[in-house]
Amino acid sequence: MTTATEGTAISPELAARAEREDLLTLGVEEEYLLVDAVEPHAVEAVEKVFAEAPGELRDVVQHEYQRSQIEVAGPPQLELDDLAAALRRLRAGVADAAGRAGARLLAVGTGPAAGPCIRIVDDPRYHRMREHFGDLSPGQGMCGTHVHVSIPDPETGVLVLNHLRPWLPVLQAATANSPLFAGRETGYASWRSMMWERWPTVGPTPYLRSHEHYLTLVADLQQSGAMLDEAMLYWYARLSAHYPTVEIRMGDVMPTTDDAVLLAALTRALVATLLHEVRAGVEAPDVPHPLLMAAHWRAAHDGLEGLNIDMATRQPRPAWRLLRQLFDYVRPELDRHGDLATVTLLMGRLREHGTGAARQRALLARGGSVADVVTWLAAATRGEDATLSI
């Protein structure tokens, strides 16, 4: 639901360097939950947080659907260090503003604690959505991560979307960060994923014949009433409506900046690798939609600590092994973009600490409460305590 602003537009200098060196730019949007400063439940604090936000954040902070949510969109980057620094600044700045507004900022897929019903933001578009689609977003808010990677043109972007389809379930598994909802264990590593699927246009990207086919499907979906505008195209990967990018958007928001940077780097390397396939004329595998749905369900249920589906063999395999397979596949592009050392380090940390879902469950298994989980999430979001391990 973010729109292009001055703060998130690519600079001419960065664009020129990317073209000169044949590198892909990278951008990340994150949605966060606002909870009470003392109690663990979500609060309708977004307007107060906006009022407390410093001027330098105004171009990159956005409303989301509910009043307990806030979204940030950092500027595109080429260097992972710059991306990490930008995310840390944004998280710290919004967390400080939330503190002044009597709230805490959580990078979590949905509300872990029980609490009052949260109203939608007072915006005409959101009111139209609520009137048209009814109560598809109950609870305290659903928060995800969106990764933007530059593409040369929309036609090429559509072919990249086809090639991305088999890889997205394992990336989704790595983002799992919402095992708790309304004070209870859901049995899913990403309960946000299950809630999110109730919207009519959420799901794997269909196999696309061309950019014209893409545009026709978008127009047909709007005509059907399944979405009100192009921004409601909630496929797990799509062409951005505002930037020359593909946007990968199936994952929970993750608890730490390290988690977000790892996802972004793997995603960029994957898109870069798939661009070589496209340019070589390699046809994307037309994975059956029901199999993709099963793999995404498995990602939501198991996270990275369980199983997922190997699309080559169609057999269940440990999800971590599939993520390692993806890492090996994109390793040359990680190296070419200068990301290999950082990603190797962050993969090791993810293996040691587990996903956000695994870390939350580990805290509960040690006798912690839902309130303790919320306290840890607030600290991890700010970068103050990311060391909890499974």
Short mmCIF file of C-alpha atoms in Angstrom, two decimals:
data_model
loop_
_atom_site.label_atom_id
_atom_site.label_comp_id
_atom_site.label_asym_id
_atom_site.label_seq_id
_atom_site.Cartn_x
_atom_site.Cartn_y
_atom_site.Cartn_z
CA MET A 1 0.00 0.00 0.00
CA THR A 2 3.07 2.22 -0.15
CA THR A 3 3.32 4.85 -2.87
CA ALA A 4 6.47 6.26 -4.41
CA THR A 5 7.84 9.26 -2.58
CA GLU A 6 10.99 11.35 -2.78
CA GLY A 7 12.44 9.35 0.10
CA THR A 8 12.10 6.01 -1.68
CA ALA A 9 13.01 7.01 -5.26
CA ILE A 10 16.34 5.82 -6.65
CA SER A 11 18.98 8.54 -6.96
CA PRO A 12 20.38 9.28 -10.44
CA GLU A 13 23.89 8.48 -9.21
CA LEU A 14 22.87 5.07 -7.90
CA ALA A 15 20.94 4.28 -11.07
CA ALA A 16 23.95 5.21 -13.21
CA ARG A 17 26.29 3.03 -11.15
CA ALA A 18 23.89 0.09 -11.25
CA GLU A 19 23.66 0.31 -15.04
CA ARG A 20 27.40 0.82 -15.49
CA GLU A 21 28.32 -2.19 -13.32
CA ASP A 22 25.31 -4.34 -14.33
CA LEU A 23 24.12 -4.62 -10.72
CA LEU A 24 20.60 -4.80 -9.32
CA THR A 25 19.30 -2.30 -6.81
CA LEU A 26 17.54 -3.46 -3.70
CA GLY A 27 14.82 -1.98 -1.51
CA VAL A 28 12.92 -3.22 1.54
CA GLU A 29 9.55 -2.22 2.97
CA GLU A 30 8.62 -3.39 6.45
CA GLU A 31 5.33 -3.26 8.33
CA TYR A 32 5.37 -3.12 12.14
CA LEU A 33 2.89 -3.59 14.95
CA LEU A 34 2.36 -0.97 17.64
CA VAL A 35 1.71 -2.33 21.13
CA ASP A 36 1.11 -0.64 24.47
CA ALA A 37 4.15 0.57 26.38
CA VAL A 38 3.29 -1.68 29.36
CA GLU A 39 0.67 -4.23 28.31
CA PRO A 40 1.47 -6.67 25.46
CA HIS A 41 -1.59 -5.97 23.27
CA ALA A 42 -1.76 -3.78 20.18
CA VAL A 43 -2.88 -0.17 20.42
CA GLU A 44 -4.35 2.39 18.01
CA ALA A 45 -1.30 4.64 18.19
CA VAL A 46 -0.30 5.25 14.58
CA GLU A 47 -1.39 8.90 14.43
CA LYS A 48 0.43 9.67 17.67
CA VAL A 49 3.55 7.99 16.29
CA PHE A 50 3.33 10.06 13.11
CA ALA A 51 3.05 13.20 15.23
CA GLU A 52 6.21 12.21 17.12
CA ALA A 53 8.24 11.16 14.08
CA PRO A 54 11.11 13.50 13.12
CA GLY A 55 11.04 15.29 9.80
CA GLU A 56 13.57 13.01 8.13
CA LEU A 57 11.17 10.08 8.54
CA ARG A 58 8.12 11.75 7.01
CA ASP A 59 8.90 10.68 3.42
CA VAL A 60 9.50 7.03 4.28
CA VAL A 61 6.84 6.27 6.94
CA GLN A 62 3.39 5.25 5.74
CA HIS A 63 0.01 4.26 7.11
CA GLU A 64 -1.10 0.66 6.85
CA TYR A 65 -4.62 -0.76 6.96
CA GLN A 66 -5.14 -0.76 10.73
CA ARG A 67 -4.39 1.89 13.34
CA SER A 68 -2.01 -0.44 15.14
CA GLN A 69 0.32 -0.69 12.13
CA ILE A 70 2.98 1.46 10.54
CA GLU A 71 5.08 0.87 7.43
CA VAL A 72 8.52 2.08 6.40
CA ALA A 73 10.02 2.12 2.91
CA GLY A 74 13.74 2.73 2.76
CA PRO A 75 15.56 4.14 -0.28
CA PRO A 76 16.95 1.67 -2.85
CA GLN A 77 20.53 0.56 -2.25
CA LEU A 78 23.33 -1.31 -3.97
CA GLU A 79 25.43 -2.17 -0.91
CA LEU A 80 24.12 -4.48 1.80
CA ASP A 81 25.88 -2.40 4.46
CA ASP A 82 23.94 0.66 3.30
CA LEU A 83 20.68 -1.29 3.33
CA ALA A 84 21.35 -2.57 6.85
CA ALA A 85 22.27 0.90 8.10
CA ALA A 86 19.12 2.40 6.57
CA LEU A 87 16.90 -0.26 8.15
CA ARG A 88 18.52 0.23 11.55
CA ARG A 89 17.98 3.98 11.36
CA LEU A 90 14.36 3.53 10.32
CA ARG A 91 13.61 0.97 13.02
CA ALA A 92 15.30 3.04 15.71
CA GLY A 93 13.64 6.28 14.58
CA VAL A 94 10.14 4.81 14.47
CA ALA A 95 10.71 2.94 17.75
CA ASP A 96 11.76 6.20 19.42
CA ALA A 97 8.68 7.95 18.05
CA ALA A 98 6.52 5.08 19.29
CA GLY A 99 8.07 5.38 22.73
CA ARG A 100 7.22 9.08 22.88
CA ALA A 101 3.66 8.13 21.84
CA GLY A 102 3.31 5.60 24.67
CA ALA A 103 3.80 2.52 22.48
CA ARG A 104 6.37 -0.09 21.50
CA LEU A 105 7.35 -1.10 17.98
CA LEU A 106 7.28 -4.82 17.12
CA ALA A 107 8.60 -6.53 14.00
CA VAL A 108 6.17 -9.45 14.17
CA GLY A 109 3.73 -11.03 11.72
CA THR A 110 0.63 -10.47 13.84
CA GLY A 111 -0.39 -9.65 17.40
CA PRO A 112 0.92 -12.25 19.89
CA ALA A 113 -1.29 -11.06 22.76
CA ALA A 114 -5.06 -10.84 23.16
CA GLY A 115 -6.41 -7.31 23.05
CA PRO A 116 -9.17 -5.01 21.88
CA CYS A 117 -10.46 -4.93 18.31
CA ILE A 118 -8.41 -2.49 16.25
CA ARG A 119 -10.12 -0.09 13.84
CA ILE A 120 -8.91 0.62 10.32
CA VAL A 121 -7.13 3.87 9.46
CA ASP A 122 -9.50 6.72 8.60
CA ASP A 123 -8.75 6.78 4.88
CA PRO A 124 -11.35 6.69 2.05
CA ARG A 125 -9.63 3.79 0.29
CA TYR A 126 -9.47 1.69 3.44
CA HIS A 127 -13.12 2.40 4.17
CA ARG A 128 -14.01 1.22 0.65
CA MET A 129 -12.00 -1.94 1.23
CA ARG A 130 -13.73 -2.57 4.56
CA GLU A 131 -17.17 -1.99 3.04
CA HIS A 132 -16.48 -4.20 0.01
CA PHE A 133 -14.56 -7.09 1.61
CA GLY A 134 -15.96 -7.13 5.14
CA ASP A 135 -14.08 -8.51 8.11
CA LEU A 136 -11.12 -10.15 6.37
CA SER A 137 -8.56 -8.55 8.69
CA PRO A 138 -9.73 -9.18 12.26
CA GLY A 139 -7.26 -8.99 15.12
CA GLN A 140 -4.50 -6.50 15.72
CA GLY A 141 -2.83 -6.21 12.33
CA MET A 142 -0.83 -8.31 9.86
CA CYS A 143 2.73 -7.22 9.12
CA GLY A 144 4.93 -8.37 6.24
CA THR A 145 8.19 -7.71 4.42
CA HIS A 146 8.35 -6.62 0.79
CA VAL A 147 11.64 -6.83 -1.14
CA HIS A 148 12.07 -4.83 -4.36
CA VAL A 149 14.72 -5.83 -6.91
CA SER A 150 15.32 -3.82 -10.07
CA ILE A 151 14.51 -5.25 -13.50
CA PRO A 152 15.34 -3.89 -16.97
CA ASP A 153 11.75 -3.80 -18.26
CA PRO A 154 8.28 -5.21 -17.49
CA GLU A 155 8.40 -7.95 -20.14
CA THR A 156 11.60 -9.32 -18.63
CA GLY A 157 10.08 -8.86 -15.19
CA VAL A 158 7.14 -11.12 -16.07
CA LEU A 159 9.53 -13.88 -17.16
CA VAL A 160 11.43 -13.48 -13.88
CA LEU A 161 8.14 -13.85 -11.99
CA ASN A 162 7.59 -17.20 -13.71
CA HIS A 163 11.05 -18.40 -12.69
CA LEU A 164 10.58 -17.20 -9.10
CA ARG A 165 7.51 -19.32 -8.39
CA PRO A 166 9.25 -22.57 -7.28
CA TRP A 167 11.66 -20.74 -4.95
CA LEU A 168 9.31 -18.56 -2.92
CA PRO A 169 7.98 -21.20 -0.48
CA VAL A 170 11.40 -21.77 1.07
CA LEU A 171 12.03 -18.03 1.33
CA GLN A 172 8.64 -17.73 3.03
CA ALA A 173 9.68 -20.45 5.47
CA ALA A 174 12.76 -18.44 6.40
CA THR A 175 10.62 -15.41 7.32
CA ALA A 176 8.17 -17.23 9.65
CA ASN A 177 7.59 -14.94 12.64
CA SER A 178 4.01 -15.26 13.90
CA PRO A 179 3.38 -18.49 15.83
CA LEU A 180 1.26 -16.70 18.45
CA PHE A 181 -2.05 -14.96 17.93
CA ALA A 182 -4.34 -13.36 20.51
CA GLY A 183 -2.45 -14.99 23.37
CA ARG A 184 -2.31 -18.56 22.09
CA GLU A 185 -0.02 -20.89 20.15
CA THR A 186 -1.57 -21.38 16.71
CA GLY A 187 0.33 -24.49 15.61
CA TYR A 188 1.72 -22.50 12.66
CA ALA A 189 5.10 -20.82 12.35
CA SER A 190 3.41 -18.06 10.35
CA TRP A 191 -0.19 -17.53 11.38
CA ARG A 192 -0.14 -14.24 9.47
CA SER A 193 0.16 -16.26 6.27
CA MET A 194 -3.01 -18.17 7.05
CA MET A 195 -4.96 -15.02 7.93
CA TRP A 196 -3.62 -13.20 4.88
CA GLU A 197 -4.77 -15.93 2.48
CA ARG A 198 -8.40 -15.01 3.10
CA TRP A 199 -8.06 -12.02 0.76
CA PRO A 200 -9.17 -13.06 -2.74
CA THR A 201 -6.00 -12.08 -4.64
CA VAL A 202 -3.45 -13.50 -2.17
CA GLY A 203 -1.46 -16.50 -3.40
CA PRO A 204 1.27 -17.70 -5.73
CA THR A 205 1.80 -15.73 -8.90
CA PRO A 206 0.15 -17.49 -11.86
CA TYR A 207 2.25 -18.65 -14.79
CA LEU A 208 2.29 -15.67 -17.14
CA ARG A 209 2.57 -15.70 -20.93
CA SER A 210 3.62 -12.06 -21.33
CA HIS A 211 3.37 -8.59 -19.85
CA GLU A 212 0.15 -8.15 -21.81
CA HIS A 213 -1.20 -11.30 -20.13
CA TYR A 214 -0.21 -9.84 -16.75
CA LEU A 215 -2.05 -6.58 -17.46
CA THR A 216 -5.10 -8.45 -18.72
CA LEU A 217 -5.28 -10.51 -15.53
CA VAL A 218 -4.98 -7.36 -13.41
CA ALA A 219 -7.80 -5.71 -15.37
CA ASP A 220 -9.97 -8.84 -15.16
CA LEU A 221 -9.47 -9.10 -11.39
CA GLN A 222 -10.49 -5.48 -10.95
CA GLN A 223 -13.52 -6.02 -13.18
CA SER A 224 -14.50 -9.07 -11.11
CA GLY A 225 -14.51 -7.07 -7.88
CA ALA A 226 -11.82 -9.26 -6.31
CA MET A 227 -9.69 -6.15 -5.97
CA LEU A 228 -10.49 -2.46 -6.04
CA ASP A 229 -7.25 -1.25 -7.63
CA GLU A 230 -3.85 -2.50 -8.78
CA ALA A 231 -2.38 -2.03 -5.29
CA MET A 232 -4.62 -4.89 -4.13
CA LEU A 233 -2.82 -7.39 -6.36
CA TYR A 234 -1.43 -9.45 -3.48
CA TRP A 235 0.36 -12.18 -5.41
CA TYR A 236 3.49 -13.41 -3.62
CA ALA A 237 5.56 -11.78 -6.36
CA ARG A 238 4.40 -9.05 -8.72
CA LEU A 239 5.58 -6.12 -10.79
CA SER A 240 5.66 -2.99 -8.68
CA ALA A 241 3.06 -0.42 -9.65
CA HIS A 242 5.43 2.44 -8.74
CA TYR A 243 9.02 1.27 -9.32
CA PRO A 244 10.90 -0.60 -12.11
CA THR A 245 11.16 -3.65 -9.86
CA VAL A 246 9.79 -7.05 -9.08
CA GLU A 247 8.31 -7.08 -5.60
CA ILE A 248 8.54 -10.23 -3.48
CA ARG A 249 5.95 -10.01 -0.71
CA MET A 250 5.03 -13.38 0.79
CA GLY A 251 6.96 -13.15 4.06
CA ASP A 252 6.31 -12.06 7.64
CA VAL A 253 8.20 -9.04 8.87
CA MET A 254 11.21 -10.49 10.69
CA PRO A 255 12.41 -9.64 14.19
CA THR A 256 15.90 -8.31 13.41
CA THR A 257 17.66 -6.26 10.79
CA ASP A 258 19.99 -9.20 10.17
CA ASP A 259 16.99 -11.34 9.23
CA ALA A 260 15.68 -8.70 6.82
CA VAL A 261 19.07 -8.14 5.19
CA LEU A 262 19.57 -11.88 4.64
CA LEU A 263 16.18 -12.20 2.95
CA ALA A 264 16.87 -9.16 0.78
CA ALA A 265 20.32 -10.36 -0.30
CA LEU A 266 19.13 -13.87 -1.16
CA THR A 267 16.20 -12.39 -3.08
CA ARG A 268 18.40 -10.06 -5.13
CA ALA A 269 20.86 -12.86 -5.91
CA LEU A 270 17.96 -15.10 -6.93
CA VAL A 271 16.50 -12.47 -9.27
CA ALA A 272 19.95 -11.83 -10.77
CA THR A 273 20.48 -15.57 -11.30
CA LEU A 274 17.06 -15.94 -12.91
CA LEU A 275 17.75 -13.00 -15.21
CA HIS A 276 20.60 -15.07 -16.68
CA GLU A 277 18.12 -17.90 -17.25
CA VAL A 278 15.69 -15.54 -18.95
CA ARG A 279 18.38 -14.05 -21.19
CA ALA A 280 19.56 -17.53 -22.12
CA GLY A 281 16.04 -18.42 -23.23
CA VAL A 282 15.53 -21.03 -20.51
CA GLU A 283 11.82 -21.62 -20.00
CA ALA A 284 10.54 -21.44 -16.44
CA PRO A 285 9.12 -24.66 -14.97
CA ASP A 286 5.33 -24.49 -14.95
CA VAL A 287 4.88 -25.82 -11.42
CA PRO A 288 1.23 -26.80 -10.82
CA HIS A 289 -0.64 -24.23 -8.77
CA PRO A 290 -1.93 -26.80 -6.21
CA LEU A 291 1.64 -27.93 -5.54
CA LEU A 292 2.75 -24.35 -4.97
CA MET A 293 -0.18 -23.84 -2.61
CA ALA A 294 0.86 -26.95 -0.70
CA ALA A 295 4.44 -25.71 -0.44
CA HIS A 296 3.36 -22.30 0.81
CA TRP A 297 1.05 -23.95 3.34
CA ARG A 298 3.97 -26.08 4.48
CA ALA A 299 6.12 -22.95 4.83
CA ALA A 300 3.47 -21.32 7.01
CA HIS A 301 3.02 -24.44 9.11
CA ASP A 302 6.60 -25.65 9.56
CA GLY A 303 8.70 -22.56 9.01
CA LEU A 304 12.36 -23.29 8.37
CA GLU A 305 12.61 -25.82 11.18
CA GLY A 306 10.40 -28.43 9.47
CA LEU A 307 9.82 -29.70 5.94
CA ASN A 308 9.01 -28.16 2.60
CA ILE A 309 8.61 -29.49 -0.92
CA ASP A 310 11.53 -29.95 -3.28
CA MET A 311 10.02 -28.72 -6.53
CA ALA A 312 12.44 -30.79 -8.62
CA THR A 313 11.45 -34.10 -7.04
CA ARG A 314 8.07 -33.07 -5.56
CA GLN A 315 9.12 -34.78 -2.33
CA PRO A 316 9.23 -33.32 1.19
CA ARG A 317 12.73 -32.35 2.36
CA PRO A 318 14.05 -30.41 5.34
CA ALA A 319 13.34 -26.75 4.66
CA TRP A 320 16.78 -25.70 5.87
CA ARG A 321 18.37 -28.01 3.28
CA LEU A 322 16.27 -26.38 0.55
CA LEU A 323 17.36 -22.94 1.71
CA ARG A 324 20.97 -24.08 1.58
CA GLN A 325 20.29 -25.37 -1.95
CA LEU A 326 19.00 -21.92 -2.90
CA PHE A 327 22.14 -20.36 -1.38
CA ASP A 328 24.36 -22.64 -3.48
CA TYR A 329 22.32 -21.86 -6.61
CA VAL A 330 22.67 -18.08 -6.23
CA ARG A 331 26.21 -18.07 -4.83
CA PRO A 332 27.83 -16.65 -8.01
CA GLU A 333 25.50 -13.63 -7.93
CA LEU A 334 26.02 -13.16 -4.20
CA ASP A 335 29.73 -13.00 -4.97
CA ARG A 336 29.32 -10.66 -7.96
CA HIS A 337 27.23 -8.22 -5.92
CA GLY A 338 29.74 -8.30 -3.06
CA ASP A 339 27.30 -10.00 -0.67
CA LEU A 340 28.78 -13.47 -0.23
CA ALA A 341 30.72 -12.90 3.00
CA THR A 342 27.82 -11.11 4.69
CA VAL A 343 25.23 -13.66 3.59
CA THR A 344 27.44 -16.57 4.70
CA LEU A 345 27.69 -14.97 8.15
CA LEU A 346 23.94 -14.27 8.34
CA MET A 347 23.07 -17.79 7.17
CA GLY A 348 25.16 -19.09 10.05
CA ARG A 349 23.32 -16.87 12.50
CA LEU A 350 19.94 -17.97 11.17
CA ARG A 351 20.98 -21.60 11.50
CA GLU A 352 22.08 -20.99 15.11
CA HIS A 353 19.21 -18.79 16.28
CA GLY A 354 16.34 -20.08 14.13
CA THR A 355 13.52 -18.09 12.58
CA GLY A 356 11.56 -15.54 14.55
CA ALA A 357 8.89 -18.18 15.15
CA ALA A 358 11.45 -20.63 16.54
CA ARG A 359 12.91 -17.95 18.83
CA GLN A 360 9.49 -17.03 20.19
CA ARG A 361 8.69 -20.68 20.88
CA ALA A 362 12.07 -21.21 22.54
CA LEU A 363 11.33 -18.36 24.93
CA LEU A 364 7.97 -19.88 25.83
CA ALA A 365 9.54 -23.33 26.26
CA ARG A 366 11.90 -21.85 28.84
CA GLY A 367 8.98 -20.68 30.94
CA GLY A 368 8.46 -17.26 29.38
CA SER A 369 5.05 -15.69 28.89
CA VAL A 370 3.42 -14.00 25.91
CA ALA A 371 4.34 -10.69 27.56
CA ASP A 372 7.97 -11.85 27.67
CA VAL A 373 7.79 -12.63 23.94
CA VAL A 374 6.50 -9.11 23.26
CA THR A 375 9.28 -7.59 25.36
CA TRP A 376 11.90 -9.60 23.46
CA LEU A 377 10.38 -8.66 20.10
CA ALA A 378 10.49 -4.96 20.99
CA ALA A 379 14.17 -5.27 21.90
CA ALA A 380 15.01 -7.34 18.81
CA THR A 381 13.23 -4.84 16.56
CA ARG A 382 15.53 -2.10 17.86
CA GLY A 383 18.58 -4.35 17.63
CA GLU A 384 19.08 -4.49 21.39
CA ASP A 385 18.67 -8.25 21.89
CA ALA A 386 18.93 -10.56 18.90
CA THR A 387 20.85 -13.40 20.55
CA LEU A 388 17.97 -15.65 21.69
CA SER A 389 18.62 -19.10 20.22
CA ILE A 390 16.53 -22.19 19.65
#
